[in-house]
mmCIF file of C-alpha atoms and ligand atoms in Angstrom:
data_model
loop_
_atom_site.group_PDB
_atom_site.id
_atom_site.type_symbol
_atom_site.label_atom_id
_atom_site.label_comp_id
_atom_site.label_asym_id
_atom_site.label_seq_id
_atom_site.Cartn_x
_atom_site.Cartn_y
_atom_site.Cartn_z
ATOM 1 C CA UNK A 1 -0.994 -11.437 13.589
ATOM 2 C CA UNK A 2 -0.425 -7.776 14.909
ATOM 3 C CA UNK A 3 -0.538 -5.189 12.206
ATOM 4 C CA UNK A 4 -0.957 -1.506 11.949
ATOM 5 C CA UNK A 5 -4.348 -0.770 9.605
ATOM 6 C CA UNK A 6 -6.970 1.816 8.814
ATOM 7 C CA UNK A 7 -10.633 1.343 8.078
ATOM 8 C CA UNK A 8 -10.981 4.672 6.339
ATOM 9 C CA UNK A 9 -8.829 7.013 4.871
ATOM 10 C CA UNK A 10 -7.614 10.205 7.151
ATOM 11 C CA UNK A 11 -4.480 11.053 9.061
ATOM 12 C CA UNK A 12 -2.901 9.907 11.710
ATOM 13 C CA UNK A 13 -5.181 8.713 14.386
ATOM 14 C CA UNK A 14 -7.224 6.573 11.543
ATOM 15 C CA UNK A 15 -4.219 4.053 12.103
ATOM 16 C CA UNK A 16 -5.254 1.119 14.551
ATOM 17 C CA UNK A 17 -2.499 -1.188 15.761
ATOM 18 C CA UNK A 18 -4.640 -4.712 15.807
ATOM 19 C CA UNK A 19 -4.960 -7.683 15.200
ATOM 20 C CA UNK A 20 -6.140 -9.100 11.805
ATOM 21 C CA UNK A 21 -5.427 -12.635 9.962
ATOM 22 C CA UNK A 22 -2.136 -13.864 8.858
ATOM 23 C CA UNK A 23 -2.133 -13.671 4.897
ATOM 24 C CA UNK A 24 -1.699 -17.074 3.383
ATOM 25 C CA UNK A 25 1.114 -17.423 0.305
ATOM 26 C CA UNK A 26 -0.655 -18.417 -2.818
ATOM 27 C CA UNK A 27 1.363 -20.905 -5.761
ATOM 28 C CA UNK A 28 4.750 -19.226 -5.708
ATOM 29 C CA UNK A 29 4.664 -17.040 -3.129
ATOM 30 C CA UNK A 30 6.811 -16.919 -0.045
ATOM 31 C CA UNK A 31 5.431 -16.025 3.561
ATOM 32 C CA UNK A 32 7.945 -13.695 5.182
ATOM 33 C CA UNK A 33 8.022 -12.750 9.046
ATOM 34 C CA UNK A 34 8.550 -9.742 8.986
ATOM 35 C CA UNK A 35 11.094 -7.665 11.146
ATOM 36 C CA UNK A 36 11.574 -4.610 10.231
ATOM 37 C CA UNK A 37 9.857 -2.357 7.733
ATOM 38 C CA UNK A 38 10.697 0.992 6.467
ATOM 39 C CA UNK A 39 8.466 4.499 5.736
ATOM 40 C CA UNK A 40 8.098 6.001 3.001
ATOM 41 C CA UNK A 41 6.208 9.212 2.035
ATOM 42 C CA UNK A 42 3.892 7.352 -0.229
ATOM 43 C CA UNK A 43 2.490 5.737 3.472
ATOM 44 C CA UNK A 44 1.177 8.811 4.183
ATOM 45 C CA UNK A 45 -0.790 9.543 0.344
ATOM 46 C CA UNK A 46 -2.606 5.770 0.573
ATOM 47 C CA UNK A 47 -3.465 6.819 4.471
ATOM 48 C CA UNK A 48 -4.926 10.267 3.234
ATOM 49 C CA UNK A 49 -6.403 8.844 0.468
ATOM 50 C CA UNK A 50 -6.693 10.681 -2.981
ATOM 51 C CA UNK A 51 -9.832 10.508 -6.213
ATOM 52 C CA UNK A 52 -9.695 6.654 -7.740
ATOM 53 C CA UNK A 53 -8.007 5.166 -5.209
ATOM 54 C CA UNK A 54 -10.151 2.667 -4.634
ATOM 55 C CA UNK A 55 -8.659 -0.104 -1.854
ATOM 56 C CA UNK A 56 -9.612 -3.577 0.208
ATOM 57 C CA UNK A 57 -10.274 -2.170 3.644
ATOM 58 C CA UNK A 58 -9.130 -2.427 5.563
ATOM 59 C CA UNK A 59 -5.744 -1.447 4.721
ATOM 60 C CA UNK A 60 -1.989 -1.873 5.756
ATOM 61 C CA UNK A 61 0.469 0.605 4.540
ATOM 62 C CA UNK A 62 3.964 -0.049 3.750
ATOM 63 C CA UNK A 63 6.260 -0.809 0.772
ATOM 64 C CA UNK A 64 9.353 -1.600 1.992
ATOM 65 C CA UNK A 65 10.149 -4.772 4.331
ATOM 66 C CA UNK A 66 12.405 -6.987 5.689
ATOM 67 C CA UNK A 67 12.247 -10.403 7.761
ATOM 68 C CA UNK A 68 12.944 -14.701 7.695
ATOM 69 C CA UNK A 69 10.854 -17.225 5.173
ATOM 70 C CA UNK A 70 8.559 -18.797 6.983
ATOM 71 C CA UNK A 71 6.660 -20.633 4.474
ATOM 72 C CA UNK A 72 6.630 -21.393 0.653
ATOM 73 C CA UNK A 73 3.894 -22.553 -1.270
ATOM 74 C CA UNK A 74 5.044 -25.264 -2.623
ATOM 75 C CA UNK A 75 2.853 -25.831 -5.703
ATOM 76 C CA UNK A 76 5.322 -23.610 -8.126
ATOM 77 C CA UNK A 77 5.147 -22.842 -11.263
ATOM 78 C CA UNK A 78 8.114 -24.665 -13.182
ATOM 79 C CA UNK A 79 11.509 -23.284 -12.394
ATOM 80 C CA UNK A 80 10.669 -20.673 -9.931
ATOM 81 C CA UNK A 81 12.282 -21.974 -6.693
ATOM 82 C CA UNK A 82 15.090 -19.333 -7.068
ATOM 83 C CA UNK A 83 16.959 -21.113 -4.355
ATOM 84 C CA UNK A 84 15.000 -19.587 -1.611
ATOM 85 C CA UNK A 85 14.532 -21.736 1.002
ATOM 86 C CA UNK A 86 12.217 -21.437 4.890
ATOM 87 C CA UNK A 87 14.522 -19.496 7.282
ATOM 88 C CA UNK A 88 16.166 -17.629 4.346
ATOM 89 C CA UNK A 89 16.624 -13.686 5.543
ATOM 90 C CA UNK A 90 15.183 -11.730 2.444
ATOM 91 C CA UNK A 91 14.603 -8.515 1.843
ATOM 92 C CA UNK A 92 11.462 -7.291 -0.497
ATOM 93 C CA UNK A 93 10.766 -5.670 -3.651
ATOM 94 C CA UNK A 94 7.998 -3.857 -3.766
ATOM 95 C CA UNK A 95 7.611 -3.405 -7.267
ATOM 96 C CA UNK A 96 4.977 -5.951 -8.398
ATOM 97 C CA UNK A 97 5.105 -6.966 -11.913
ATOM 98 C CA UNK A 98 2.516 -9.429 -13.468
ATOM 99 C CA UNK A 99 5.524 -11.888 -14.638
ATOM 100 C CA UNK A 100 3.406 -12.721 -17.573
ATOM 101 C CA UNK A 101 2.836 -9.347 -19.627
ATOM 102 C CA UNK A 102 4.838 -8.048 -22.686
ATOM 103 C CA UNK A 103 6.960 -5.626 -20.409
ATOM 104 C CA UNK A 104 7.524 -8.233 -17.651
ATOM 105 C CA UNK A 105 8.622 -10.894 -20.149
ATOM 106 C CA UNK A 106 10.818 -8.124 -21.643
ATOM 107 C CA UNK A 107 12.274 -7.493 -17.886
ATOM 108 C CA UNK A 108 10.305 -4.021 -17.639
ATOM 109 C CA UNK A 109 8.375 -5.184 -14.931
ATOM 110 C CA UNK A 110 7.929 -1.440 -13.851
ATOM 111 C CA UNK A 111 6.008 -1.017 -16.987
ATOM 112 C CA UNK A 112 3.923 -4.022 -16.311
ATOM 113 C CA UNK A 113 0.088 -4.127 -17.636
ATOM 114 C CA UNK A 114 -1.161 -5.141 -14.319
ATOM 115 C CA UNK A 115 1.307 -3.551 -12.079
ATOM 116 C CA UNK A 116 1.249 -3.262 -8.568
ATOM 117 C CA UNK A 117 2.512 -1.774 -5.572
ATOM 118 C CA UNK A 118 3.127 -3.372 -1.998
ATOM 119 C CA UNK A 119 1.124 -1.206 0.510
ATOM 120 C CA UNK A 120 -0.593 0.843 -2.088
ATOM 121 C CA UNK A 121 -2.756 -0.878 -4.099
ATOM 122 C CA UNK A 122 -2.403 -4.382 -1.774
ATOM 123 C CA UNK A 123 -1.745 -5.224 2.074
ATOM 124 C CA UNK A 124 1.827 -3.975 3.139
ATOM 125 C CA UNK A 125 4.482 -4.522 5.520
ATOM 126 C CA UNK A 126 3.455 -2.332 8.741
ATOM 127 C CA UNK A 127 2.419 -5.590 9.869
ATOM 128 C CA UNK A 128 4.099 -9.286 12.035
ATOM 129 C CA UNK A 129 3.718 -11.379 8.301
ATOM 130 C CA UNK A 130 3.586 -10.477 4.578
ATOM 131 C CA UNK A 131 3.241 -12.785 1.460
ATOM 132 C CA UNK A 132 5.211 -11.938 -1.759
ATOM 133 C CA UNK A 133 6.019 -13.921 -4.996
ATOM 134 C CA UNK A 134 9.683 -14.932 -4.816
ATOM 135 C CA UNK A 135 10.622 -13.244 -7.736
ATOM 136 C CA UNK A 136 10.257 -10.213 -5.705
ATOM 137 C CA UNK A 137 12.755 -11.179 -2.932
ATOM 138 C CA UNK A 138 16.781 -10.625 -2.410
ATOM 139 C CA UNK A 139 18.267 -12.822 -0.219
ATOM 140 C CA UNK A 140 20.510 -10.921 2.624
ATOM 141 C CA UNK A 141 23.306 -11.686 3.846
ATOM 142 C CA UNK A 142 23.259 -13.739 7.968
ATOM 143 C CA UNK A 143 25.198 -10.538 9.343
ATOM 144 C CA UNK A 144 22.912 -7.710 7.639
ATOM 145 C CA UNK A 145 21.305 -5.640 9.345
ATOM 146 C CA UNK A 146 17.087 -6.084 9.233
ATOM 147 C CA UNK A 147 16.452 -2.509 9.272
ATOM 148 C CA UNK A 148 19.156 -1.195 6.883
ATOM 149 C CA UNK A 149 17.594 -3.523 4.618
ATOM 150 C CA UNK A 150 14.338 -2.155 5.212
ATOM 151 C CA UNK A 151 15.142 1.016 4.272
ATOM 152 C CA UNK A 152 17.074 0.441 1.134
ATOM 153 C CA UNK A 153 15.039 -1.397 -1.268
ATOM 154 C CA UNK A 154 12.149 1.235 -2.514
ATOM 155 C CA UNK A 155 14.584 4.339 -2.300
ATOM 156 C CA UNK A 156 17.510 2.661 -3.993
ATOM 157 C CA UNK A 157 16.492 0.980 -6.700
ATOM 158 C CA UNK A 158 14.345 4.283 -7.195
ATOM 159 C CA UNK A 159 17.371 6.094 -7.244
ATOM 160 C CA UNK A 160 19.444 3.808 -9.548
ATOM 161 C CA UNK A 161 17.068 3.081 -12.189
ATOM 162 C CA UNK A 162 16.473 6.655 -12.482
ATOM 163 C CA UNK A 163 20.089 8.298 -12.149
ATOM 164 C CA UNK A 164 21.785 5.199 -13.905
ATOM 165 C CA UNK A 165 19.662 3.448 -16.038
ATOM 166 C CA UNK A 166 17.006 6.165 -17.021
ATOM 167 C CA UNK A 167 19.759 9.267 -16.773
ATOM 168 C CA UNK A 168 22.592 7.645 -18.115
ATOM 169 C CA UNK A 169 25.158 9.723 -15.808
ATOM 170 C CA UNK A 170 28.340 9.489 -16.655
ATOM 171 C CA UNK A 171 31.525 9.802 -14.418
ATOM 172 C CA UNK A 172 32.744 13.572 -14.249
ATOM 173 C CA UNK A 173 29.094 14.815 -14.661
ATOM 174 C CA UNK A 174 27.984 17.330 -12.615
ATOM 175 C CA UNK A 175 24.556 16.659 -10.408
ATOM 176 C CA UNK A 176 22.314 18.882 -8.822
ATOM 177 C CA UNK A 177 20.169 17.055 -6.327
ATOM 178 C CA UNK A 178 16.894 19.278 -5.235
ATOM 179 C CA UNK A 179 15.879 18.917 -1.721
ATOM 180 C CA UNK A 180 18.502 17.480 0.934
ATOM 181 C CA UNK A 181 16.941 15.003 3.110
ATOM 182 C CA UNK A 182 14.285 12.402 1.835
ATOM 183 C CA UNK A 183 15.185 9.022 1.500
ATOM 184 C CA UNK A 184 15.343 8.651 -2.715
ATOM 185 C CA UNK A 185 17.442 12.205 -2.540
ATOM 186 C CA UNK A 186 20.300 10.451 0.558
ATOM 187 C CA UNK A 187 20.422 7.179 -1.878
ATOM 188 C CA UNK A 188 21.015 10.060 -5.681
ATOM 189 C CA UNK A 189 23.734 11.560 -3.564
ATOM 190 C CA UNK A 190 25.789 8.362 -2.877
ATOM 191 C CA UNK A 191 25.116 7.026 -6.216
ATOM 192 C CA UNK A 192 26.084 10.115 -7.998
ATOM 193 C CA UNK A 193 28.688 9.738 -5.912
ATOM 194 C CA UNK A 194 29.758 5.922 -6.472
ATOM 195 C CA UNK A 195 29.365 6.806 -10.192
ATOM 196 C CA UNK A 196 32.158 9.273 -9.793
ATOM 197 C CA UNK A 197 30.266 12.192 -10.254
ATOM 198 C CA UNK A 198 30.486 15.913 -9.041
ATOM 199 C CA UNK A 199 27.162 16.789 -6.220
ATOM 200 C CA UNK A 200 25.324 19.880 -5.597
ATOM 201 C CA UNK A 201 22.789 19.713 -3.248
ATOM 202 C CA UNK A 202 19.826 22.725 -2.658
ATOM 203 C CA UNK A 203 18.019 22.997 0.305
ATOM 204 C CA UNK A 204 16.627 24.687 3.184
ATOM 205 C CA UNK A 205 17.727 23.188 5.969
ATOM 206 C CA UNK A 206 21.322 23.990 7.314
ATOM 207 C CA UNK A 207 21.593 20.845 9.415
ATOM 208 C CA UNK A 208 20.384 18.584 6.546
ATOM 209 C CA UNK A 209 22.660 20.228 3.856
ATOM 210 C CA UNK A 210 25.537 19.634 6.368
ATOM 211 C CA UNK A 211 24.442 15.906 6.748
ATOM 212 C CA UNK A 212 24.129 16.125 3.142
ATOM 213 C CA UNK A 213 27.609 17.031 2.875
ATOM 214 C CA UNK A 214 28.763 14.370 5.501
ATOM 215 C CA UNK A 215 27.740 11.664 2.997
ATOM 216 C CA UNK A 216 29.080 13.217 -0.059
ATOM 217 C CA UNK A 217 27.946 16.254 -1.399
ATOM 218 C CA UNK A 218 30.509 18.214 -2.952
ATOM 219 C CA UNK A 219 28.464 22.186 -3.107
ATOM 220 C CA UNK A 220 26.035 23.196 -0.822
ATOM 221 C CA UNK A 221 23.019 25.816 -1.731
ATOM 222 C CA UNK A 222 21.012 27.205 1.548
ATOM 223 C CA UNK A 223 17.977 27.830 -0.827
ATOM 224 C CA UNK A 224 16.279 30.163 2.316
ATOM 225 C CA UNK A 225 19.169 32.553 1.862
ATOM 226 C CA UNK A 226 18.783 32.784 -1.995
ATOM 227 C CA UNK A 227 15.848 34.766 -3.754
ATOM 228 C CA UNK A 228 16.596 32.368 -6.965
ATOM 229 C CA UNK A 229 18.684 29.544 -5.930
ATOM 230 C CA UNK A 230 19.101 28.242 -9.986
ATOM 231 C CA UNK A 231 21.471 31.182 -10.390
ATOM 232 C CA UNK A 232 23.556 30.103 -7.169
ATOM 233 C CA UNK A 233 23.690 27.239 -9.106
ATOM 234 C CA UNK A 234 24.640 28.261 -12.278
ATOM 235 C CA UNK A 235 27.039 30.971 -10.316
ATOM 236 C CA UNK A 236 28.882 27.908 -8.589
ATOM 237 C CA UNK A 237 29.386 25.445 -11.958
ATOM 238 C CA UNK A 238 31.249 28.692 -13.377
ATOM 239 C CA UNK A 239 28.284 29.577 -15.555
ATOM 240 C CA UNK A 240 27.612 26.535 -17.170
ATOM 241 C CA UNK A 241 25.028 24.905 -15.651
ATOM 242 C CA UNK A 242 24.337 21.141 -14.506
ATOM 243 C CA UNK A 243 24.590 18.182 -16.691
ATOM 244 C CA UNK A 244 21.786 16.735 -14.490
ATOM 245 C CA UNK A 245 18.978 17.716 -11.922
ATOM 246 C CA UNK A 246 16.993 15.418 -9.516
ATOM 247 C CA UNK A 247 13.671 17.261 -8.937
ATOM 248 C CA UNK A 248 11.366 14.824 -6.961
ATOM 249 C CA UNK A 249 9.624 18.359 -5.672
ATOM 250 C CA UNK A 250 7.632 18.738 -9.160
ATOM 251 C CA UNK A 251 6.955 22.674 -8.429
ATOM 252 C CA UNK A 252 10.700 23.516 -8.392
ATOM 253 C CA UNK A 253 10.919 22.792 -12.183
ATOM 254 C CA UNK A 254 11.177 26.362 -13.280
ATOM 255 C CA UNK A 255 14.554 26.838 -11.318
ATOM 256 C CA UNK A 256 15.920 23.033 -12.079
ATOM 257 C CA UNK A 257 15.206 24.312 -15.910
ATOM 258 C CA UNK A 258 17.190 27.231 -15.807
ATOM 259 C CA UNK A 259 19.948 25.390 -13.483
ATOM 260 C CA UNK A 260 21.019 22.844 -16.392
ATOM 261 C CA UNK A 261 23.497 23.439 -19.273
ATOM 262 C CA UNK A 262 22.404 23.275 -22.737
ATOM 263 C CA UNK A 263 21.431 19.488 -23.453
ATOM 264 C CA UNK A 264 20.467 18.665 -19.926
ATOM 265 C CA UNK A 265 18.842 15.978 -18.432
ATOM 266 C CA UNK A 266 16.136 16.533 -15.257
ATOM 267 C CA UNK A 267 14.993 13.067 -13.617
ATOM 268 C CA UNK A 268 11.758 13.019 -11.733
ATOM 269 C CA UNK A 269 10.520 10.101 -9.536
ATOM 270 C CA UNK A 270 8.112 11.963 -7.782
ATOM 271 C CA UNK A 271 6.177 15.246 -6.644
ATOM 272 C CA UNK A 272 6.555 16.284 -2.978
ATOM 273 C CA UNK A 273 5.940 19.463 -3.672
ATOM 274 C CA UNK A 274 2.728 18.802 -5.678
ATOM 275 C CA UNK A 275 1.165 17.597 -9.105
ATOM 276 C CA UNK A 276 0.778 20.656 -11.056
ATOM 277 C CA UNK A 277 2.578 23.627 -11.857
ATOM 278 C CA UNK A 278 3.841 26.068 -14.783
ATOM 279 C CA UNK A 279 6.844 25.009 -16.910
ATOM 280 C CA UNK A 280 7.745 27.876 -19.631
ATOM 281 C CA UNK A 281 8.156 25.695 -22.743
ATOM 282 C CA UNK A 282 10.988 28.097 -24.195
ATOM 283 C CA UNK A 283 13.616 26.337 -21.679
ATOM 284 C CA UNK A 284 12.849 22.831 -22.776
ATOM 285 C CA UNK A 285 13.871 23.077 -26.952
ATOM 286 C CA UNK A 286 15.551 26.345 -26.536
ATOM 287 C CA UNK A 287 18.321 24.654 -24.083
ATOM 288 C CA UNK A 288 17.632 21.049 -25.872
ATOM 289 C CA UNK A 289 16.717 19.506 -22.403
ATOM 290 C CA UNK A 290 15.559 16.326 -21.517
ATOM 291 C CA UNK A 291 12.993 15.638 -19.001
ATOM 292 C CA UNK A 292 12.719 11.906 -17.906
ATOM 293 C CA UNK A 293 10.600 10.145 -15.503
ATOM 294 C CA UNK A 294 10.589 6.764 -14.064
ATOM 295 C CA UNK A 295 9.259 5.180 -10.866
ATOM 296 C CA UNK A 296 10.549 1.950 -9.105
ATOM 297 C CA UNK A 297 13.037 0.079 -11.461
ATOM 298 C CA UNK A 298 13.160 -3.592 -13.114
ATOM 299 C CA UNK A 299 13.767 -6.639 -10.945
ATOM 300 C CA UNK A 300 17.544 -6.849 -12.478
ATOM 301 C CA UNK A 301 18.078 -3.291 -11.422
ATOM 302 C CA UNK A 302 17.000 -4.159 -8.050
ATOM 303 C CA UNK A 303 19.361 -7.229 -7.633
ATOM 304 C CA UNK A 304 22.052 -4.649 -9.248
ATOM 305 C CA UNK A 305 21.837 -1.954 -6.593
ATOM 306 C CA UNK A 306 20.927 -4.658 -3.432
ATOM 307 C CA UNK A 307 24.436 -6.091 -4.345
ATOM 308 C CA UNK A 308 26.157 -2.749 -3.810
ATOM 309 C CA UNK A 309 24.225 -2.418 -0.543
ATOM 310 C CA UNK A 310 25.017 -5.409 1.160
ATOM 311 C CA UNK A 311 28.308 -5.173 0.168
ATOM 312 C CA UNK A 312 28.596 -1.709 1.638
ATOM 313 C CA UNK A 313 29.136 0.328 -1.417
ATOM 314 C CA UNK A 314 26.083 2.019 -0.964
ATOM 315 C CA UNK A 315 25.123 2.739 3.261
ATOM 316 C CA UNK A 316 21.485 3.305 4.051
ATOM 317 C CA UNK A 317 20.777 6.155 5.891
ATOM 318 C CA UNK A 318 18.963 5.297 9.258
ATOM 319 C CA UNK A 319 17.024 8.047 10.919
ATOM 320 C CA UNK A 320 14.705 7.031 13.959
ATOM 321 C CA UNK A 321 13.395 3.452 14.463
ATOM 322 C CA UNK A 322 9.996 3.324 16.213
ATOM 323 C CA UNK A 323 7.692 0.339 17.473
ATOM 324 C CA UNK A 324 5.490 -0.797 15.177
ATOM 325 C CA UNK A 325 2.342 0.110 17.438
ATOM 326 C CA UNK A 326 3.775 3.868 17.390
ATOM 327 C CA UNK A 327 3.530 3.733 13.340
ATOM 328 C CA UNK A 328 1.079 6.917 14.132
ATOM 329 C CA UNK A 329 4.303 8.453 15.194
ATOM 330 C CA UNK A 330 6.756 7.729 13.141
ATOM 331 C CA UNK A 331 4.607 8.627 10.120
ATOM 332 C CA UNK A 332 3.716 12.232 11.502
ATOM 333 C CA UNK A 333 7.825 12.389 11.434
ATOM 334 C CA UNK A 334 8.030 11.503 8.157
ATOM 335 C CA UNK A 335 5.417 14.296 7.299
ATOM 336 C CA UNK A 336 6.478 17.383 8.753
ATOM 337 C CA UNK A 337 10.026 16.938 7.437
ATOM 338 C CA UNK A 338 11.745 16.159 10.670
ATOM 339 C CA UNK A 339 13.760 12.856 9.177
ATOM 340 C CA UNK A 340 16.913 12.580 7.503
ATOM 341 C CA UNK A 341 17.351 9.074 5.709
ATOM 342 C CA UNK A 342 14.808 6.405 6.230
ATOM 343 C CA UNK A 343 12.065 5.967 9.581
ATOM 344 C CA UNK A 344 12.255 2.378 10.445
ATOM 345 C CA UNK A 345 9.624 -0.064 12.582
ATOM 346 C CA UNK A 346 10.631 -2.608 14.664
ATOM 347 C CA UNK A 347 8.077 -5.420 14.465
ATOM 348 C CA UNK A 348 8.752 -7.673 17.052
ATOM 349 C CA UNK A 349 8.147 -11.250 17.592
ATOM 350 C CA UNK A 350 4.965 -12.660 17.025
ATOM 351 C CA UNK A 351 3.289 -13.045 20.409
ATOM 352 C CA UNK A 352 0.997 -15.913 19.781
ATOM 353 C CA UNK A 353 1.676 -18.734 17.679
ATOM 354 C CA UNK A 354 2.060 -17.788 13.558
ATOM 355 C CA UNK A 355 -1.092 -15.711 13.174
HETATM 356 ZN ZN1 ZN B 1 3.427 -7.570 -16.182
#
C-alpha cells in the first residue's frame, strides 16, 4: 500500500510518502480502506518525537480515519460481530482500550491498563489501509461525507467527554473557550452551544474569532488588544466570572483562574501552549475551583456524540483537504496556526491490487 511514514523522528521533510505492506487484521479486527484521514496536532509531537517515546519504525502518523471494510477476521471472539459487515463505511475511534482490563470492562476504556493510541503509540491512518478492532468503529451513514467523518471523531468525542461528561455543563451556563481555532476548541463551541449554553471565546486572531462567532460564539475577546484578557472577561459576564473555562493552552491557566466565578470548573484536554507553568494555589481553594482533566472519552461517549454528527446536530469544521503525498504540507499548516477546523487527506484509490 501507499502510506506516508518516517524512519526517524524530525520535522517535516523526515515524512516519506512510500510504499510499505498492507497490515493484516488479527481475530476481531476489521481491515478498513481508508479514504480520508484527518490531522491533528498530536501528528506533529509523535513526528518530533519527545523523551520515552519509544516507537516501531518506521512510523505512520494519524489518529483519526475514515474509509469501506474490506476485510474481517473472521475467527471472533464470541459475540463481537457488532453487525459490521465488508463494504460497511465506518468511521474510527482512535481510542484503544484493552477490552479486557478493570476500566474497559467498567466502560472506561480511556482509563484502560494497556491503553493505546492510533498513530501514536501504533501505525496510523496517513496511509491506503488500516486495521482496527471493531469495537472501535461507527458505522456512517451511505450519504456521509468521508472527510467530515474524518475530522470529527478524535476532536468530538474529546470535546464531549470533557465539556459533558467530565464538566457536567448545564444549560444557561456560561463558557469561556481559550483559543479560537483548533479543532477540539470549533467542536466545545458547538457543544456548549447544543447544550444551550452561553460562549465566550478569547483569542488572537480577528478572522478566527469572527469564524468563531459564525458558528456560535456569543462574546468575543481580541486577547492582542487586552494587557489581561481574564478581566475582559470578568468585565463582560457583569463581574461574575465564568461557570466554566476550556484551557487546552496549559500556560494560560493563571488568567482562566481568575476568569471563573467562585466554584468554577476549568477542563483541560491538552497543552498547546506547553507542559509546565506557575499556577498561584490561592485561586484554586480560595475561589473553590475545580480543575478537571480528561483525554479521549469512553466508547459509549463516542457512539453518543457520532450520532449527533451524522445527524447534523453537530457540523465538522473543514479547513483545507490535501493529497495524502503532500501530508508534509498539510502538517506544516497545522503547525504554524494557519487552520481553522480540521486539515483533511485525501487518500485515493489503491493503485495496485490490495497492498
Ligand atoms: Zn483496558
Amino acid at each position: 500500500m501507499k502510506a506516508v511514514l518516517f524512519h526517524q523522528h524530525g520535522g517535516p521533510e523526515v515524512l516519506e510518502y512510500t510504499d510499505f505492506p498492507a497490515p493484516e487484521p488479527k481475530p476481531g479486527e476489521a481491515l478498513i480502506r481508508l479514504r480520508a484521514a484527518a490531522l491533528n496536532r498530536m501528528d506533529v509531537f509523535v513526528r518530533n518525537g519527545w523523551v520515552g517515546l519509544k516507537l516501531d519504525m518506521p512510523h505512520i502518523n494519524g489518529a483519526d480515519g475514515a474509509g469501506d471494510i474490506v476485510s474481517i477476521n473472521p475467527l471472533l471472539p464470541e459475540g463481537e460481530g457488532l453487525g459490521m459487515r465488508v463494504g460497511d463505511r465506518v468511521i474510527i475511534n482512535a481510542n484503544l482500550g484493552c477490552g479486557s482490563c478493570e476500566f474497559c470492562l467498567a466502560g472506561k476504556d480511556n482509563l484502560c491498563n494497556q491503553w493505546h493510541l492510533l498513530g501514536e503509540t501504533i501505525r496510523g491512518t496517513y496511509a491506503e489501509y488500516v486495521c482496527v478492532p471493531l469495537r472501535q468503529l461507527y458505522k456512517l451513514p451511505d450519504d456521509y461525507n468521508f472527510h467530515q467523518a474524518a475530522a470529527s471523531a478524535l476532536v468530538y468525542q474529546t470535546a464531549w467527554h470533557s465539556l459533558v461528561k467530565r464538566g457536567n455543563l448545564q444549560k444557561g451556563e456560561t463558557v469561556l473557550i481559550v483559543g479560537a481555532g483548533g479543532g477540539v476548541n470549533t467542536a466545545s463551541v458547538q457543544i456548549a452551544k447544543l447544550m444551550g449554553a452561553h460562549v465566550v471565546m478569547v483569542g488572537s486572531d480577528a478572522q478566527k474569532l469572527a469564524k468563531a462567532e459564525s458558528i456560535g460564539a456569543n462574546i468575543l475577546i481580541d486577547r492582542s488588544k487586552e494587557t489581561d484578557w481574564s478581566k475582559a472577561v470578568y468585565l463582560a459576564t457583569n463581574k461574575r466570572g465564568v461557570d466554566v473555562v476550556v484551557d487546552n493552552v496549559g500556560t494560560t491557566f493563571m488568567q482562566s483562574l481568575r476568569a471563573l466565578r467562585k466554584g468554577g470548573r476549568l477542563l483541560t484536554v491538552g497543552n498547546s501552549g506547553g507542559p509546565k507553568f506557575e499556577i498561584d494555589n490561592r485561586y484554586i481553594f480560595a475561589k473553590h475551583l475545580s480543575i478537571i482533566g480528561s483525554t479521549m472519552s469512553t466508547l459509549a461517549d463516542f457512539k453518543e456524540v457520532m450520532d449527533l454528527i451524522v445527524t447534523g446536530k453537530l457540523k465538522p469544521i473543514l479547513d483545507t483537504m490535501y493529497p495524502l503525498k503532500d501530508a508534509a504540507a498539510a502538517q506544516e499548516r497545522l503547525w504554524q496556526n494557519e487552520n481553522f477546523g480540521k486539515i483533511t487527506l485525501d487518500i485515493p484509490s489503491p493503485s495496485q491490487g490490495e497492498g
